[in-house]
CSV table of C-alpha atoms in Angstrom, one decimal:
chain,number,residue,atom,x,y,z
M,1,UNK,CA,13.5,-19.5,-29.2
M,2,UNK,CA,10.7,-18.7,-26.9
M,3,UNK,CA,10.0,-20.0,-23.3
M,4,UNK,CA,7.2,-19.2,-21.3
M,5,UNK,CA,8.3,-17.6,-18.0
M,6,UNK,CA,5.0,-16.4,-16.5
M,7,UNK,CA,2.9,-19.3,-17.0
M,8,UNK,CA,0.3,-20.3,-13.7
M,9,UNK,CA,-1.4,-23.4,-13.1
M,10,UNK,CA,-4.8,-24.7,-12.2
M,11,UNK,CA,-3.5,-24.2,-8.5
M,12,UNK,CA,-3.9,-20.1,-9.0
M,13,UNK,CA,-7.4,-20.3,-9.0
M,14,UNK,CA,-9.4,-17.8,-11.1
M,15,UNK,CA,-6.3,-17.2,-13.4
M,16,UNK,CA,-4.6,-20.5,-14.3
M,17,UNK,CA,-6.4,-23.0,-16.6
M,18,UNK,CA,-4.0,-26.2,-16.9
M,19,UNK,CA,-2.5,-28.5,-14.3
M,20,UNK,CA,0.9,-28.4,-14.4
M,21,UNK,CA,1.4,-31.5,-16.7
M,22,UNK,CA,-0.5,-30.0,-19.3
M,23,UNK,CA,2.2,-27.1,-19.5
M,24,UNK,CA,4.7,-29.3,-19.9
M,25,UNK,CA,2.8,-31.5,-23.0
M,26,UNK,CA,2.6,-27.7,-24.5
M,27,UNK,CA,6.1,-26.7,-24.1
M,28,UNK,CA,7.0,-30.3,-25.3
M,29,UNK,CA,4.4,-29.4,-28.7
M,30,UNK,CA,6.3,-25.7,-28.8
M,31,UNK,CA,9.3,-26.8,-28.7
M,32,UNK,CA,10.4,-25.1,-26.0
M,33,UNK,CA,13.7,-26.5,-24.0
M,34,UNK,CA,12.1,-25.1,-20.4
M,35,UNK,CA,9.2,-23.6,-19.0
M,36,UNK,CA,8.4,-21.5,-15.7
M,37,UNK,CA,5.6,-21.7,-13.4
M,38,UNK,CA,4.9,-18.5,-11.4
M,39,UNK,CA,1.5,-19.9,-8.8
M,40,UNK,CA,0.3,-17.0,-7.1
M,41,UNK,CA,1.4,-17.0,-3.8
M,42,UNK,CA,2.6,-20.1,-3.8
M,43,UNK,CA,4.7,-23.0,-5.2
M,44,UNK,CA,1.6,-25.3,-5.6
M,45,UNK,CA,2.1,-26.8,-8.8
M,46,UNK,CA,5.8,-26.8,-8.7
M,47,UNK,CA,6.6,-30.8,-7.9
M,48,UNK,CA,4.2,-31.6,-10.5
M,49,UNK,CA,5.6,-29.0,-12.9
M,50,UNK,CA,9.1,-30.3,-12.1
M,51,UNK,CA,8.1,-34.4,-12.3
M,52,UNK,CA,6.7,-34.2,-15.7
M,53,UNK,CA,9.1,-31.8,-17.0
M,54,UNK,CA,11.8,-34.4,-16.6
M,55,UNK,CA,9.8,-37.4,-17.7
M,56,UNK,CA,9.8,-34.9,-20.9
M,57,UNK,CA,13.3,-33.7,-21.1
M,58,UNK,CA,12.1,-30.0,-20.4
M,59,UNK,CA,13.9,-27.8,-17.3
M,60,UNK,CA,11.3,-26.7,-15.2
M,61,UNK,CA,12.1,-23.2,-13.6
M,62,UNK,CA,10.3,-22.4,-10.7
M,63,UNK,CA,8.8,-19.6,-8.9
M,64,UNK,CA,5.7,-17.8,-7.5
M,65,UNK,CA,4.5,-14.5,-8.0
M,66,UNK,CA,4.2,-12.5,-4.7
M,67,UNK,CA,1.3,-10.3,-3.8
M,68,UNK,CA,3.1,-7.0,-3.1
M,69,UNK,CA,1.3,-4.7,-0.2
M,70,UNK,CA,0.0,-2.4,-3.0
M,71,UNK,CA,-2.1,-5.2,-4.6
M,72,UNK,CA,0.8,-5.4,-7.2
M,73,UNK,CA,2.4,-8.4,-7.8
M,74,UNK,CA,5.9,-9.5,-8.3
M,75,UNK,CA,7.4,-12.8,-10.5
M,76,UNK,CA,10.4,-14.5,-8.7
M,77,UNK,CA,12.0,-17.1,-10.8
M,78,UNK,CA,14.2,-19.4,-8.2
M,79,UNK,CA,17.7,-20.0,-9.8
M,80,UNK,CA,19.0,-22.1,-7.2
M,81,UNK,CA,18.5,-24.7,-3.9
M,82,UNK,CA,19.5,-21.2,-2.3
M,83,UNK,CA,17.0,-19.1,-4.0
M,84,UNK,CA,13.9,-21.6,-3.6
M,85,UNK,CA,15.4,-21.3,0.4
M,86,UNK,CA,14.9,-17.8,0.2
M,87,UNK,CA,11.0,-18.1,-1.6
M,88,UNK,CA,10.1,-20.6,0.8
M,89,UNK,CA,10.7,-18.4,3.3
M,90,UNK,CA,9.4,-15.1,2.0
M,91,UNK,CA,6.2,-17.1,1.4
M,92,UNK,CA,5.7,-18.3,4.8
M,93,UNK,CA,6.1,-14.6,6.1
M,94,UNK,CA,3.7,-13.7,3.7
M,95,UNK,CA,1.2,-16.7,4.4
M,96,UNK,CA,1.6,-16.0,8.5
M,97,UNK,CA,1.1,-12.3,7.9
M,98,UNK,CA,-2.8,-12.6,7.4
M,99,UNK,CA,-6.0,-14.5,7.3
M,100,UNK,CA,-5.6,-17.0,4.3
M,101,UNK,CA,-5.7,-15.6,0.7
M,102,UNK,CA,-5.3,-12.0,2.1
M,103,UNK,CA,-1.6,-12.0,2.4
M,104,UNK,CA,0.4,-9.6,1.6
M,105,UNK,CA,4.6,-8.7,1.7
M,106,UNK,CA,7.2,-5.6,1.2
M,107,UNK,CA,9.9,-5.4,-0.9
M,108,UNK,CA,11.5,-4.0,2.8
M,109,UNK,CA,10.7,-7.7,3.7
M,110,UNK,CA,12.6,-9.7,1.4
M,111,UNK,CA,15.6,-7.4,2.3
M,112,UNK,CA,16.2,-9.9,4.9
M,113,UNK,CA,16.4,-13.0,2.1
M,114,UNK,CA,19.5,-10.7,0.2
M,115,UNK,CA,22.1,-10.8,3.7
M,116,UNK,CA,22.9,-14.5,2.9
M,117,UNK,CA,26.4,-15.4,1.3
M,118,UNK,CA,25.3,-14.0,-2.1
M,119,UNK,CA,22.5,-11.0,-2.9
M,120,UNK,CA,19.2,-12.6,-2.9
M,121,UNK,CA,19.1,-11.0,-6.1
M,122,UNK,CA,21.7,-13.8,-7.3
M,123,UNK,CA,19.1,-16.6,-6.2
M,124,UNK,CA,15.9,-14.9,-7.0
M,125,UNK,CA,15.4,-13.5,-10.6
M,126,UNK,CA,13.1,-10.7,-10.1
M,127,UNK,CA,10.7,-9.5,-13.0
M,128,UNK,CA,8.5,-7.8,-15.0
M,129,UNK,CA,6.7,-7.0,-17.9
M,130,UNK,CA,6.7,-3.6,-17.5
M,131,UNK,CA,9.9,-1.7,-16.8
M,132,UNK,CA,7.3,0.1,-13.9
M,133,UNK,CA,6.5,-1.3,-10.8
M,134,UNK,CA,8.5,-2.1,-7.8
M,135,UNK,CA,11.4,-4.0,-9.4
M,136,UNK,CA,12.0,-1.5,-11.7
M,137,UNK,CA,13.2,0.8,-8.6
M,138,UNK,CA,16.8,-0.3,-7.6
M,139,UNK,CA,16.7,-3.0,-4.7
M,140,UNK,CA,16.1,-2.1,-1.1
M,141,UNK,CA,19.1,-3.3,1.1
């Protein structure tokens, strides 16, 4: 069984091709019992993502990949109300940081999102492709 994890949306401009309802009508042809949505930056297509995902019986995981100070860029998949919590929040530091679209964030500064009753890591699913890159190193605590 495959399910997309690193799929965008329309709403990462440049990259994504498909509103988020369009994903879902794919998954739905595929077969697939859930799909992710990963906006850059951002959780834009995420309520439309997650509306037609139910209308079609498919889970809708949500997430954002994060624009790392090094250009890089990291995938969180939320798991939980905790974990979306946590990606709300890293994304507003990361919006506030900068002008707009020049944001940028630290791994140092999601440290602060894994001190809650459970390791962020237990909310937030980082990952990646590659087994290089910043997730690949153990977490920063």
């Amino acid at each position: 069984m495959f399910i997309e994890l690193h799929a965008q949306s329309a709403f990462t401009f440049l990259e994504g091709a498909e509103l988020p309802e369009m994903l879902v009508e794919e998954a739905v042809r595929l077969d697939m019992p859930a799909i992710a949505l990963v906006d850059r930056d951002g959780v834009y297509g995420a309520p439309r993502l997650y509306r037609a995902a139910v209308r079609a019986g498919v889970k809708a995981i949500v997430g954002s990949e994060l624009t790392l100070d090094d250009g890089s860029r990291l995938p969180l998949l939320v798991e939980d109300s905790e974990g979306y919590r946590n990606l709300s929040r890293a994304l507003t530091r990361l919006k506030m940081s900068a002008p707009k679209g020049e944001g940028r964030i630290t791994l140092d500064d999601l440290a602060p999102y894994a001190t809650a009753s459970r390791p962020a890591r237990d909310h937030l699913r980082p990952f990646e492709l590659f087994r290089r890159g910043p997730a690949a190193s153990p977490a920063r605590s």
